[in-house]
Short mmCIF file of C-alpha atoms in Angstrom, two decimals:
data_model
loop_
_atom_site.label_atom_id
_atom_site.label_comp_id
_atom_site.label_asym_id
_atom_site.label_seq_id
_atom_site.Cartn_x
_atom_site.Cartn_y
_atom_site.Cartn_z
CA MET A 1 34.05 -74.28 -53.82
CA VAL A 2 35.63 -72.82 -56.83
CA LEU A 3 37.70 -69.38 -56.30
CA GLY A 4 38.13 -67.41 -59.22
CA GLY A 5 41.47 -66.06 -58.16
CA CYS A 6 43.73 -68.82 -58.96
CA ALA A 7 43.06 -68.06 -62.44
CA THR A 8 44.05 -64.54 -62.68
CA GLY A 9 47.68 -65.26 -61.81
CA PRO A 10 48.96 -64.00 -65.21
CA GLU A 11 46.55 -61.02 -65.12
CA LEU A 12 48.21 -59.59 -61.76
CA GLN A 13 51.42 -60.39 -63.21
CA ALA A 14 50.53 -58.39 -66.38
CA LEU A 15 49.47 -55.32 -63.87
CA ARG A 16 52.56 -55.50 -62.19
CA GLU A 17 54.64 -54.97 -65.23
CA ALA A 18 52.07 -52.28 -66.40
CA GLY A 19 54.36 -49.33 -65.89
CA SER A 20 53.40 -46.24 -64.50
CA ALA A 21 49.42 -45.76 -62.92
CA VAL A 22 46.72 -44.24 -65.20
CA GLU A 23 43.72 -42.34 -64.02
CA LEU A 24 41.18 -40.97 -66.99
CA THR A 25 39.78 -38.30 -64.79
CA GLU A 26 38.09 -36.64 -67.46
CA VAL A 27 35.58 -39.73 -67.90
CA PRO A 28 31.92 -38.61 -66.76
CA PHE A 29 29.94 -40.43 -63.88
CA PHE A 30 26.25 -41.05 -64.05
CA ALA A 31 24.88 -42.53 -60.57
CA GLN A 32 23.02 -45.74 -61.69
CA ASP A 33 19.31 -45.68 -60.82
CA GLU A 34 17.96 -49.32 -59.49
CA TYR A 35 18.94 -51.97 -61.19
CA GLN A 36 20.15 -49.85 -64.17
CA CYS A 37 23.95 -49.88 -64.04
CA GLY A 38 23.68 -51.23 -67.97
CA PRO A 39 22.28 -47.66 -69.07
CA ALA A 40 24.51 -45.49 -66.74
CA ALA A 41 28.00 -47.57 -67.84
CA LEU A 42 27.09 -47.44 -71.66
CA ALA A 43 26.42 -43.59 -71.10
CA THR A 44 29.65 -43.76 -69.33
CA VAL A 45 31.81 -44.75 -72.29
CA LEU A 46 29.48 -42.86 -75.17
CA VAL A 47 29.65 -39.40 -73.39
CA SER A 48 33.24 -40.07 -73.08
CA GLY A 49 33.66 -40.50 -76.73
CA GLY A 50 31.67 -37.44 -77.36
CA VAL A 51 28.24 -38.96 -78.07
CA GLU A 52 25.46 -37.00 -76.35
CA VAL A 53 23.16 -39.20 -74.31
CA THR A 54 22.16 -39.76 -70.93
CA PRO A 55 21.56 -43.16 -68.98
CA GLN A 56 17.61 -42.33 -69.06
CA GLN A 57 17.70 -42.28 -72.98
CA LEU A 58 19.27 -45.54 -72.93
CA VAL A 59 17.02 -47.24 -70.78
CA PRO A 60 14.48 -48.25 -73.07
CA MET A 61 17.22 -49.44 -75.47
CA VAL A 62 18.72 -51.51 -73.16
CA TYR A 63 17.11 -52.54 -69.98
CA VAL A 64 15.10 -55.60 -69.26
CA PRO A 65 12.59 -54.82 -66.60
CA ASP A 66 12.10 -58.38 -65.63
CA ARG A 67 15.56 -59.52 -65.70
CA ARG A 68 16.34 -56.25 -63.78
CA GLY A 69 19.47 -55.62 -66.04
CA SER A 70 20.92 -55.39 -69.43
CA LEU A 71 21.91 -57.65 -71.75
CA GLN A 72 25.52 -57.74 -73.59
CA ALA A 73 24.08 -58.14 -76.81
CA GLU A 74 21.99 -55.07 -76.27
CA LEU A 75 24.77 -52.71 -74.89
CA LEU A 76 26.57 -53.76 -78.40
CA ALA A 77 23.41 -52.75 -80.83
CA ALA A 78 22.86 -49.57 -78.60
CA THR A 79 26.49 -48.51 -78.95
CA ARG A 80 25.83 -48.66 -82.89
CA SER A 81 22.55 -46.96 -82.83
CA HIS A 82 24.49 -44.09 -81.24
CA GLY A 83 27.26 -44.19 -84.12
CA ARG A 84 30.07 -45.88 -82.59
CA VAL A 85 31.47 -49.34 -82.84
CA PRO A 86 31.27 -51.31 -80.14
CA TYR A 87 34.92 -53.49 -79.64
CA VAL A 88 34.59 -56.54 -77.49
CA LEU A 89 38.15 -56.99 -76.14
CA GLY A 90 40.23 -60.06 -75.99
CA LYS A 91 39.90 -62.26 -72.83
CA THR A 92 43.39 -61.00 -71.05
CA LEU A 93 44.35 -58.05 -69.01
CA VAL A 94 46.83 -56.94 -71.55
CA PRO A 95 44.42 -55.25 -73.98
CA ILE A 96 42.41 -53.45 -71.24
CA LEU A 97 45.71 -51.95 -69.71
CA GLU A 98 46.64 -51.08 -73.29
CA GLU A 99 43.09 -49.21 -73.80
CA LEU A 100 43.20 -47.50 -70.62
CA ARG A 101 46.80 -46.20 -71.32
CA SER A 102 45.45 -44.87 -74.93
CA GLY A 103 42.86 -42.83 -73.10
CA GLN A 104 39.87 -45.20 -73.39
CA PRO A 105 37.37 -46.33 -70.40
CA VAL A 106 36.63 -49.91 -70.77
CA LEU A 107 33.16 -51.21 -69.93
CA VAL A 108 33.64 -54.27 -68.17
CA LEU A 109 30.86 -57.01 -66.89
CA GLN A 110 31.53 -58.64 -63.27
CA ASN A 111 29.94 -61.21 -61.58
CA LEU A 112 30.17 -59.96 -57.95
CA GLY A 113 28.52 -63.11 -56.61
CA LEU A 114 29.60 -66.86 -57.22
CA ASP A 115 29.64 -69.09 -60.35
CA ARG A 116 26.33 -70.67 -58.71
CA TRP A 117 24.63 -67.61 -57.53
CA PRO A 118 25.87 -64.96 -60.25
CA VAL A 119 25.36 -61.40 -59.37
CA TRP A 120 25.60 -59.49 -62.78
CA HIS A 121 27.10 -56.06 -62.62
CA TYR A 122 28.59 -53.30 -65.32
CA ALA A 123 31.00 -50.82 -64.41
CA VAL A 124 33.80 -48.82 -66.29
CA LEU A 125 37.41 -49.11 -65.59
CA ILE A 126 39.03 -45.79 -65.71
CA GLY A 127 42.68 -46.74 -64.43
CA PHE A 128 45.32 -48.98 -62.53
CA ASP A 129 47.83 -48.43 -60.06
CA PRO A 130 50.22 -51.67 -60.33
CA ASP A 131 52.30 -50.16 -57.24
CA LYS A 132 49.23 -50.39 -55.02
CA GLN A 133 47.77 -53.43 -56.86
CA GLN A 134 44.40 -51.71 -57.68
CA PHE A 135 41.69 -50.58 -60.39
CA LEU A 136 39.65 -47.61 -60.61
CA LEU A 137 35.97 -47.58 -61.57
CA ARG A 138 33.26 -45.57 -62.04
CA SER A 139 30.34 -47.85 -60.54
CA GLY A 140 27.06 -48.30 -59.26
CA LYS A 141 26.61 -45.25 -57.18
CA THR A 142 30.36 -44.64 -56.63
CA ARG A 143 32.09 -42.19 -58.72
CA ARG A 144 35.70 -43.11 -58.00
CA GLN A 145 35.66 -46.74 -56.66
CA GLN A 146 39.49 -48.27 -55.68
CA SER A 147 38.87 -51.91 -56.27
CA HIS A 148 42.05 -53.97 -55.10
CA ALA A 149 42.99 -55.87 -58.26
CA ARG A 150 42.80 -59.72 -57.20
CA SER A 151 39.05 -58.98 -56.05
CA PHE A 152 38.48 -56.98 -59.24
CA LEU A 153 40.16 -59.76 -61.36
CA ALA A 154 38.14 -62.47 -59.75
CA SER A 155 34.85 -60.36 -60.26
CA TRP A 156 36.01 -60.06 -64.04
CA ASP A 157 37.02 -63.59 -64.46
CA ARG A 158 33.65 -65.07 -62.78
CA ALA A 159 31.50 -62.82 -65.69
CA GLY A 160 33.51 -64.57 -68.47
CA ARG A 161 36.30 -61.91 -68.85
CA TRP A 162 33.97 -59.64 -71.15
CA SER A 163 35.00 -56.07 -71.85
CA MET A 164 34.20 -53.56 -74.56
CA VAL A 165 35.40 -50.03 -75.70
CA THR A 166 33.24 -48.04 -78.01
CA VAL A 167 34.90 -45.83 -80.69
CA PRO A 168 34.31 -44.02 -83.98
CA ALA A 169 33.91 -45.83 -87.06
CA ASN A 170 37.41 -44.30 -88.37
CA ASP A 171 39.47 -45.00 -85.54
CA PRO A 172 39.98 -48.49 -84.19
CA PRO A 173 41.02 -49.03 -80.71
CA ALA A 174 44.77 -49.47 -79.93
CA SER A 175 44.41 -53.15 -79.10
CA ALA A 176 42.54 -53.96 -81.87
CA ASP A 177 43.31 -56.93 -84.49
CA VAL A 178 41.83 -56.83 -87.95
CA LEU A 179 39.48 -59.77 -87.40
CA GLY A 180 37.90 -58.64 -84.25
CA TRP A 181 37.43 -55.00 -86.00
CA LEU A 182 35.86 -56.64 -89.22
CA GLN A 183 33.31 -58.25 -86.67
CA ALA A 184 32.70 -54.88 -84.78
CA VAL A 185 32.13 -53.28 -87.86
CA ALA A 186 30.20 -56.31 -89.88
CA PRO A 187 26.83 -55.57 -88.27
CA PHE A 188 26.48 -52.17 -89.86
CA GLU A 189 26.00 -54.00 -92.95
CA SER A 190 22.74 -55.76 -92.14
CA THR A 191 21.26 -52.84 -90.19
CA GLY A 192 21.78 -50.87 -93.16
CA ASP A 193 24.12 -48.02 -91.71
CA LEU A 194 26.41 -48.55 -94.64
CA GLU A 195 27.94 -45.08 -94.39
CA SER A 196 29.64 -46.46 -91.01
CA ALA A 197 30.26 -49.68 -92.45
CA VAL A 198 32.58 -48.13 -95.20
CA GLU A 199 34.36 -45.98 -92.87
CA GLY A 200 34.86 -48.86 -90.54
CA TYR A 201 36.42 -51.10 -93.35
CA GLU A 202 38.36 -47.94 -94.71
CA ALA A 203 39.96 -47.63 -91.51
CA ALA A 204 40.64 -51.35 -91.33
CA VAL A 205 42.62 -51.30 -95.01
CA ALA A 206 44.69 -48.22 -93.73
CA ARG A 207 45.67 -49.92 -90.89
CA TRP A 208 45.85 -53.32 -91.96
CA PRO A 209 46.74 -52.90 -96.06
CA GLU A 210 47.79 -56.66 -95.94
CA ALA A 211 44.67 -57.96 -94.78
CA ALA A 212 42.75 -59.74 -97.49
CA MET A 213 39.70 -59.93 -95.47
CA ALA A 214 39.52 -56.00 -94.78
CA TRP A 215 39.55 -55.36 -98.51
CA THR A 216 36.90 -58.06 -99.09
CA ALA A 217 34.68 -56.35 -96.48
CA LEU A 218 35.21 -52.56 -98.08
CA GLY A 219 34.22 -54.41 -101.41
CA ASN A 220 30.91 -56.06 -99.38
CA ALA A 221 30.13 -52.36 -98.43
CA ARG A 222 30.55 -51.24 -101.53
CA TYR A 223 28.64 -53.57 -103.14
CA LEU A 224 25.66 -52.86 -100.92
CA GLN A 225 25.97 -49.21 -101.86
CA GLN A 226 26.02 -50.48 -105.24
CA GLN A 227 29.28 -48.61 -105.76
CA PHE A 228 30.23 -51.79 -108.09
CA ALA A 229 33.58 -50.15 -109.85
CA MET A 230 34.67 -49.50 -106.17
CA ALA A 231 33.60 -52.98 -104.92
CA SER A 232 35.25 -54.54 -107.97
CA ALA A 233 38.76 -52.63 -107.13
CA ALA A 234 38.61 -54.09 -103.62
CA TYR A 235 37.70 -57.39 -104.41
CA LYS A 236 40.57 -57.65 -106.81
CA HIS A 237 43.03 -56.09 -104.53
CA ALA A 238 42.15 -59.02 -101.88
CA LEU A 239 42.51 -61.71 -104.33
CA ASN A 240 45.95 -60.48 -105.24
CA LEU A 241 46.89 -60.54 -101.62
CA SER A 242 45.28 -63.94 -101.26
CA PRO A 243 43.90 -65.97 -104.06
CA GLU A 244 42.51 -68.70 -101.55
CA LEU A 245 39.95 -66.11 -100.22
CA TRP A 246 36.90 -67.73 -101.98
CA THR A 247 34.41 -65.03 -100.70
CA ALA A 248 36.25 -62.24 -102.36
CA ARG A 249 36.20 -64.32 -105.46
CA ASN A 250 32.39 -65.09 -105.23
CA ASN A 251 31.54 -61.76 -104.19
CA LEU A 252 33.49 -60.08 -107.23
CA VAL A 253 31.81 -62.48 -109.71
CA GLN A 254 28.58 -61.57 -108.05
CA THR A 255 29.59 -57.75 -108.46
CA MET A 256 30.21 -58.49 -112.28
CA ILE A 257 26.82 -60.10 -112.44
CA ALA A 258 25.16 -57.25 -110.59
CA GLN A 259 26.94 -55.15 -113.43
CA GLY A 260 25.81 -57.19 -116.25
CA CYS A 261 29.28 -57.82 -117.54
CA PRO A 262 29.88 -61.64 -117.87
CA LYS A 263 33.01 -61.52 -119.96
CA PRO A 264 35.17 -59.91 -117.70
CA ALA A 265 34.22 -62.40 -115.18
CA GLN A 266 35.80 -65.10 -117.08
CA PRO A 267 39.43 -65.01 -116.12
CA TRP A 268 38.50 -64.87 -112.11
CA ILE A 269 36.66 -68.49 -112.80
CA SER A 270 38.44 -70.20 -115.00
CA GLY A 271 41.45 -72.78 -113.83
CA VAL A 272 41.03 -71.51 -109.94
CA GLY A 273 40.43 -75.20 -108.52
CA VAL A 274 38.22 -76.27 -106.00
CA PRO A 275 36.29 -73.85 -103.19
CA PRO A 276 36.27 -75.56 -99.75
CA PRO A 277 33.04 -76.98 -98.62
CA GLU A 278 31.86 -74.25 -96.79
CA ILE A 279 31.62 -71.93 -99.82
CA GLU A 280 31.07 -74.77 -102.32
CA SER A 281 27.14 -74.20 -103.10
CA THR A 282 27.30 -70.39 -102.93
CA TRP A 283 29.78 -70.71 -105.64
CA ASN A 284 28.05 -73.04 -107.82
CA ARG A 285 24.98 -70.46 -107.59
CA THR A 286 26.92 -68.01 -108.46
CA LEU A 287 28.24 -69.66 -111.66
CA GLN A 288 24.68 -70.50 -112.65
CA GLU A 289 23.57 -67.24 -111.99
CA LEU A 290 26.60 -65.85 -114.16
CA ALA A 291 25.85 -68.59 -117.15
CA ALA A 292 22.07 -67.40 -116.95
CA ILE A 293 23.15 -63.74 -117.87
CA GLY A 294 24.88 -64.93 -121.24
CA ASN A 295 28.48 -63.95 -122.11
CA GLY A 296 28.35 -60.35 -123.58
CA SER A 297 30.82 -57.73 -122.35
CA CYS A 298 28.63 -55.71 -120.37
CA SER A 299 24.74 -55.00 -120.79
CA SER A 300 24.24 -51.32 -121.59
CA ARG A 301 20.84 -51.24 -120.07
CA GLN A 302 22.65 -52.38 -116.55
CA GLN A 303 25.20 -49.64 -117.53
CA VAL A 304 22.90 -46.99 -117.99
CA ARG A 305 21.25 -47.92 -114.64
CA ASN A 306 24.25 -47.93 -112.39
CA GLN A 307 25.09 -44.69 -114.02
CA LEU A 308 21.72 -43.08 -112.94
CA GLY A 309 22.36 -45.30 -109.56
CA LYS A 310 25.67 -42.83 -109.02
CA GLU A 311 23.95 -39.60 -109.65
CA MET B 1 -3.26 -58.24 -77.36
CA ASN B 2 -0.36 -56.25 -76.75
CA LYS B 3 1.86 -59.06 -76.90
CA GLY B 4 0.59 -60.28 -80.04
CA ASN B 5 0.72 -56.74 -81.61
CA GLY B 6 4.16 -56.64 -80.58
CA VAL B 7 5.05 -60.24 -82.04
CA VAL B 8 3.59 -58.74 -85.30
CA ILE B 9 5.53 -55.80 -85.54
CA ALA B 10 8.89 -57.68 -84.41
CA LEU B 11 7.97 -60.28 -87.40
CA THR B 12 7.47 -57.21 -89.54
CA MET B 13 10.52 -55.63 -88.61
CA ALA B 14 12.61 -58.80 -89.40
CA ALA B 15 10.97 -59.10 -92.43
CA MET B 16 12.19 -55.82 -93.69
CA LEU B 17 15.54 -56.17 -92.36
CA VAL B 18 16.07 -59.56 -94.43
CA THR B 19 14.29 -58.24 -97.53
CA SER B 20 15.67 -54.92 -97.45
CA LEU B 21 18.60 -56.28 -99.21
CA PRO B 22 19.29 -55.33 -102.79
CA ALA B 23 17.39 -57.76 -104.87
CA GLY B 24 19.61 -60.82 -105.74
CA ALA B 25 22.28 -59.90 -103.18
CA GLY B 26 24.44 -63.08 -103.94
CA ILE B 27 27.59 -61.54 -102.19
CA VAL B 28 28.46 -63.38 -98.78
CA GLY B 29 28.39 -60.69 -96.12
CA THR B 30 31.18 -59.80 -94.36
CA GLU B 31 29.61 -60.95 -91.03
CA TYR B 32 29.45 -64.38 -92.58
CA MET B 33 32.88 -64.11 -93.76
CA VAL B 34 34.45 -63.53 -90.11
CA THR B 35 31.86 -65.72 -88.18
CA GLN B 36 32.20 -68.94 -90.29
CA GLU B 37 34.69 -70.97 -88.56
CA ALA B 38 33.80 -69.54 -85.12
CA ARG B 39 30.36 -69.95 -84.89
CA ALA B 40 27.70 -71.91 -87.15
CA VAL B 41 25.52 -69.38 -88.69
CA THR B 42 23.01 -69.77 -91.40
CA LEU B 43 22.48 -67.64 -94.59
CA ASP B 44 18.75 -68.69 -94.23
CA ARG B 45 16.43 -65.92 -94.34
CA ILE B 46 13.67 -67.58 -92.69
CA GLU B 47 15.64 -68.58 -89.54
CA ASN B 48 16.61 -64.90 -89.15
CA VAL B 49 12.94 -64.06 -88.93
CA LEU B 50 12.38 -66.86 -86.67
CA ALA B 51 15.43 -65.75 -84.59
CA GLY B 52 14.08 -62.43 -84.53
CA GLU B 53 10.60 -63.70 -83.38
CA ALA B 54 11.97 -65.54 -80.65
CA VAL B 55 14.10 -62.55 -79.28
CA ALA B 56 10.98 -60.24 -79.54
CA ALA B 57 8.97 -62.60 -77.45
CA ARG B 58 11.20 -63.05 -74.83
CA LEU B 59 12.10 -59.47 -74.34
CA GLU B 60 8.51 -58.48 -74.39
CA ALA B 61 7.81 -61.28 -71.62
CA TRP B 62 10.01 -59.90 -69.83
CA GLY B 63 8.58 -56.22 -69.73
CA VAL B 64 10.05 -54.28 -72.59
CA ALA B 65 7.50 -52.44 -74.33
CA PRO B 66 6.67 -53.61 -77.74
CA GLN B 67 7.65 -50.60 -79.74
CA ALA B 68 10.82 -50.31 -77.99
CA VAL B 69 11.37 -54.02 -78.73
CA SER B 70 11.22 -53.25 -82.69
CA LEU B 71 13.58 -50.69 -82.33
CA ARG B 72 15.83 -52.99 -79.99
CA LEU B 73 15.77 -55.51 -82.79
CA ALA B 74 16.33 -53.34 -85.80
CA ALA B 75 19.31 -52.25 -84.05
CA MET B 76 20.94 -55.93 -83.88
CA SER B 77 22.26 -57.60 -87.21
CA ASP B 78 21.32 -61.07 -88.42
CA VAL B 79 24.02 -63.13 -86.76
CA GLU B 80 23.41 -61.26 -83.67
CA LEU B 81 19.84 -62.39 -83.41
CA GLN B 82 20.67 -66.04 -84.41
CA GLN B 83 22.89 -65.80 -81.47
CA LEU B 84 20.82 -64.06 -79.06
CA ALA B 85 18.02 -66.35 -79.86
CA THR B 86 20.12 -69.41 -78.61
CA SER B 87 21.62 -67.74 -76.01
CA ILE B 88 18.93 -65.16 -74.42
CA GLU B 89 17.65 -67.50 -71.79
CA SER B 90 21.06 -67.92 -70.00
CA ASP B 91 22.92 -64.58 -70.78
CA PRO B 92 23.80 -62.60 -67.85
CA ALA B 93 22.00 -59.44 -67.40
CA GLY B 94 23.84 -56.91 -65.61
CA GLY B 95 22.16 -54.67 -63.40
CA VAL B 96 22.89 -55.40 -59.48
CA LEU B 97 22.16 -52.75 -56.95
CA VAL B 98 21.04 -54.68 -54.06
CA VAL B 99 20.65 -58.22 -53.16
CA ILE B 100 18.21 -59.90 -51.46
CA GLY B 101 17.02 -62.84 -48.98
CA ILE B 102 19.03 -65.85 -48.58
CA VAL B 103 21.56 -65.08 -51.64
CA PHE B 104 22.33 -62.00 -49.33
CA VAL B 105 23.36 -63.97 -46.39
CA VAL B 106 25.10 -66.57 -48.47
CA LEU B 107 27.15 -63.58 -49.76
CA ILE B 108 27.77 -61.56 -46.81
CA ILE B 109 29.41 -64.61 -45.27
CA LEU B 110 31.48 -64.95 -48.48
CA GLU B 111 32.36 -61.30 -48.32
CA LEU B 112 33.47 -61.71 -44.45
CA VAL B 113 36.08 -64.88 -45.46
CA GLY B 114 37.07 -62.64 -48.53
CA VAL B 115 36.02 -64.36 -51.39
CA THR B 116 33.63 -61.83 -53.11
CA ASN B 117 33.85 -57.89 -52.99
CA ILE B 118 30.03 -57.12 -53.67
CA PHE B 119 29.21 -54.95 -50.44
CA ARG B 120 32.28 -52.80 -50.70
CA ARG B 121 31.23 -49.41 -52.38
CA VAL B 122 29.13 -50.83 -55.11
#
């Protein structure tokens, strides 16, 4: 038999060193119906962050009747549908403690059974007490569940150490790193909520101004909005920070193609070396597309169209 | 009948998702940029459609209403759909309130010996 407890030694240590106790008493409570702890837990964090929603309204978006539960992927998607960014925390206790201390309730997945007979459950962490070695949760039908640190950590460890917070796009969580934040915001690009994407990336370049990927992401969202001048500026900024970021280079040239401006692209394609294998075919296609539109400064037709597009 | 309709709807949704990008969108999207090293995802639109179809079929088979399936798919990104399509069968579905049968007996023993904490104020 495998006991999850032994794996959580460093976590118990982190809790012991976490300083004063925290309890987010303002976090609302929704008692779960049936197997619907997913909708209840998600509503808890969303409402806590100012979204108006009830667990009942979330059921059609996140509940899977025959599985008697909710999938993580759908909790993430439903969070975005409500205009918030779902940020999945790193797999140690430290970011969870940091979020709680900054006032952010944390949605966690627990396995209350065993590895072999899993019993999956979502709950919301609202506090911890290093002296009593306790965690506080909104869970199931219990408004204020006090869970012993060792058993809570074991249940979270058995569930793959998964936890998330939900935040507005302009406010990355306290524990966020730039790559994690870009990953959390990026799905807005393909679901078509470009305003949220831009908001999230602008927050990223404000918080991590040296991160070339954040500027590239901002360029991507601007490109999709057909704000080509702003996209170009963001890509160039990224390339100044990190000339080796081929995604930015490729996308900058694509932006110039979209603007019908092959000539200004020349300095960005000549003498730049060979791209890494994963982007080579994309880069070659971009060069072909560029060659296909000639060598003018900018096509006036395209400029007119861009101008119209902006208005 | 219903199931077939749902799949058609889901397919249409998935097709709309991938074709609603600006014509000739040649940029590499942020999701691909940040997941490139971590996971094997492709830029292939056909694969996105197939992934959407697979997830839709699974959700419907598990009792999600067809019209809800379309909305749920539309809220997921291409990369998320591709990942979910490969993992949906084994992904955990959190929801417990009661446990039944032999599992219950096993769990209560484990509870008594202090391995689990399922029956404590869940």
